[in-house]
Amino acid sequence: MRRLAALIPLAILAVPAGATAAEVHTDRHCYLQTPKTSVTVSGSGFSPNQPFVVALDDTALEGGAGAIDTLGAMRGTFSPPSLRRRQPQRRFDISVTAAGVTAQTSFLVTKFLAGFSPTTGDPTRMRVRFSVHGFGLVRANPNVYVHYVSPRGHLRRTVRLGHALGPCGTIRRTAKRRLFPFRPRGGKWRLQFDTSRRYRHGMAGSDFLFFTIGVTVRTQR
């Protein structure tokens, strides 16, 4: 079970007298899956000084109980569940219940990745659908490009895949297209996915988001 931590009265969330509409929200709409990621949930409009319970997908969070403050508010943090191996993104529902009143919202957790399908075949002939996830966590709805870098480290071509949409920045799948839009020479190619039309070599410590896939092209005999 996930643990809710740091249940802190939220003094700034004053609720006018007589207000009855409870609300709950998270500090982001989409979170990148990392070991250090935490979700902050805040609620307002509840009856003051009442016990509350926080649930994730209808299951109570471990440590997710406390008391609404004198202003009808609450706040806490927890680590989101890990996604399964073949699950790039998932939506979760979070709810707060106090004195018989429940307020609910949802959030997304995403991996940062790019790829294409199918993944087997002759790279020089394959027609694939590209997909990307997590490319909108810095800037909303960015263009996503794939840069084709030759075995010698030279940029051969840049292709725009489209806008990464939604809170996480997702292209679920493109229309089918050639994996290589040109005849590649043999060797290990790098396909770098990022949000810049201009190519910069991505490496550890780079100040921009990128995801690189290696594709080996075998020389035909």
Short mmCIF file of C-alpha atoms in Angstrom, two decimals, residues 131-214:
data_model
loop_
_atom_site.label_atom_id
_atom_site.label_comp_id
_atom_site.label_asym_id
_atom_site.label_seq_id
_atom_site.Cartn_x
_atom_site.Cartn_y
_atom_site.Cartn_z
CA SER A 131 5.30 6.44 -30.37
CA VAL A 132 6.59 8.74 -27.62
CA HIS A 133 5.64 9.30 -23.97
CA GLY A 134 6.61 11.98 -21.45
CA PHE A 135 7.81 14.60 -23.93
CA GLY A 136 5.45 17.32 -22.65
CA LEU A 137 6.58 17.46 -19.02
CA VAL A 138 8.68 20.60 -19.61
CA ARG A 139 6.68 22.37 -22.34
CA ALA A 140 3.09 21.67 -23.33
CA ASN A 141 2.30 20.01 -26.67
CA PRO A 142 5.81 20.21 -28.18
CA ASN A 143 6.79 19.08 -31.64
CA VAL A 144 8.76 15.85 -31.52
CA TYR A 145 11.54 15.09 -33.99
CA VAL A 146 13.66 12.05 -34.73
CA HIS A 147 17.24 12.74 -35.81
CA TYR A 148 19.00 10.03 -37.84
CA VAL A 149 22.68 9.92 -36.88
CA SER A 150 25.00 7.78 -39.00
CA PRO A 151 27.49 5.21 -37.66
CA ARG A 152 30.17 7.88 -38.15
CA GLY A 153 28.28 10.31 -35.92
CA HIS A 154 26.97 12.62 -38.63
CA LEU A 155 23.38 13.83 -38.86
CA ARG A 156 21.80 12.39 -41.98
CA ARG A 157 18.21 13.61 -41.65
CA THR A 158 15.66 15.06 -39.21
CA VAL A 159 11.99 14.07 -39.40
CA ARG A 160 9.08 15.65 -37.53
CA LEU A 161 6.77 13.09 -35.93
CA GLY A 162 4.09 15.54 -34.77
CA HIS A 163 2.85 17.19 -31.59
CA ALA A 164 3.10 15.30 -28.28
CA LEU A 165 -0.31 16.02 -26.76
CA GLY A 166 -1.99 15.83 -23.37
CA PRO A 167 -0.64 16.47 -19.86
CA CYS A 168 2.28 14.06 -20.35
CA GLY A 169 3.14 14.84 -23.97
CA THR A 170 2.18 11.69 -25.85
CA ILE A 171 2.10 10.45 -29.41
CA ARG A 172 0.41 7.08 -29.05
CA ARG A 173 1.29 6.03 -32.57
CA THR A 174 1.97 7.73 -35.87
CA ALA A 175 0.75 6.67 -39.26
CA LYS A 176 2.88 3.95 -40.81
CA ARG A 177 6.06 5.19 -42.39
CA ARG A 178 9.46 3.84 -43.34
CA LEU A 179 11.77 3.33 -40.38
CA PHE A 180 14.52 4.93 -42.50
CA PRO A 181 13.23 7.52 -45.00
CA PHE A 182 16.41 6.99 -47.02
CA ARG A 183 18.74 4.13 -47.91
CA PRO A 184 21.00 3.74 -44.82
CA ARG A 185 24.55 2.46 -44.99
CA GLY A 186 25.53 -0.51 -42.86
CA GLY A 187 26.46 -0.06 -39.22
CA LYS A 188 24.98 1.13 -35.93
CA TRP A 189 22.65 4.11 -36.40
CA ARG A 190 21.35 6.31 -33.60
CA LEU A 191 17.79 7.57 -33.70
CA GLN A 192 17.56 10.51 -31.28
CA PHE A 193 14.09 11.70 -30.32
CA ASP A 194 13.75 15.22 -28.88
CA THR A 195 11.74 18.43 -29.21
CA SER A 196 14.19 20.52 -31.24
CA ARG A 197 14.32 20.78 -35.01
CA ARG A 198 18.02 21.54 -34.69
CA TYR A 199 20.09 18.50 -33.80
CA ARG A 200 22.32 18.50 -30.75
CA HIS A 201 24.05 15.34 -29.60
CA GLY A 202 22.28 14.17 -26.45
CA MET A 203 24.46 12.77 -23.68
CA ALA A 204 24.48 12.43 -19.91
CA GLY A 205 24.20 15.90 -18.44
CA SER A 206 22.55 17.49 -21.50
CA ASP A 207 20.16 20.34 -20.66
CA PHE A 208 17.33 19.04 -22.87
CA LEU A 209 15.09 15.97 -23.02
CA PHE A 210 16.09 13.29 -25.49
CA PHE A 211 15.68 9.56 -25.98
CA THR A 212 18.02 7.52 -28.18
CA ILE A 213 17.50 4.16 -29.86
CA GLY A 214 20.25 2.21 -31.61
#
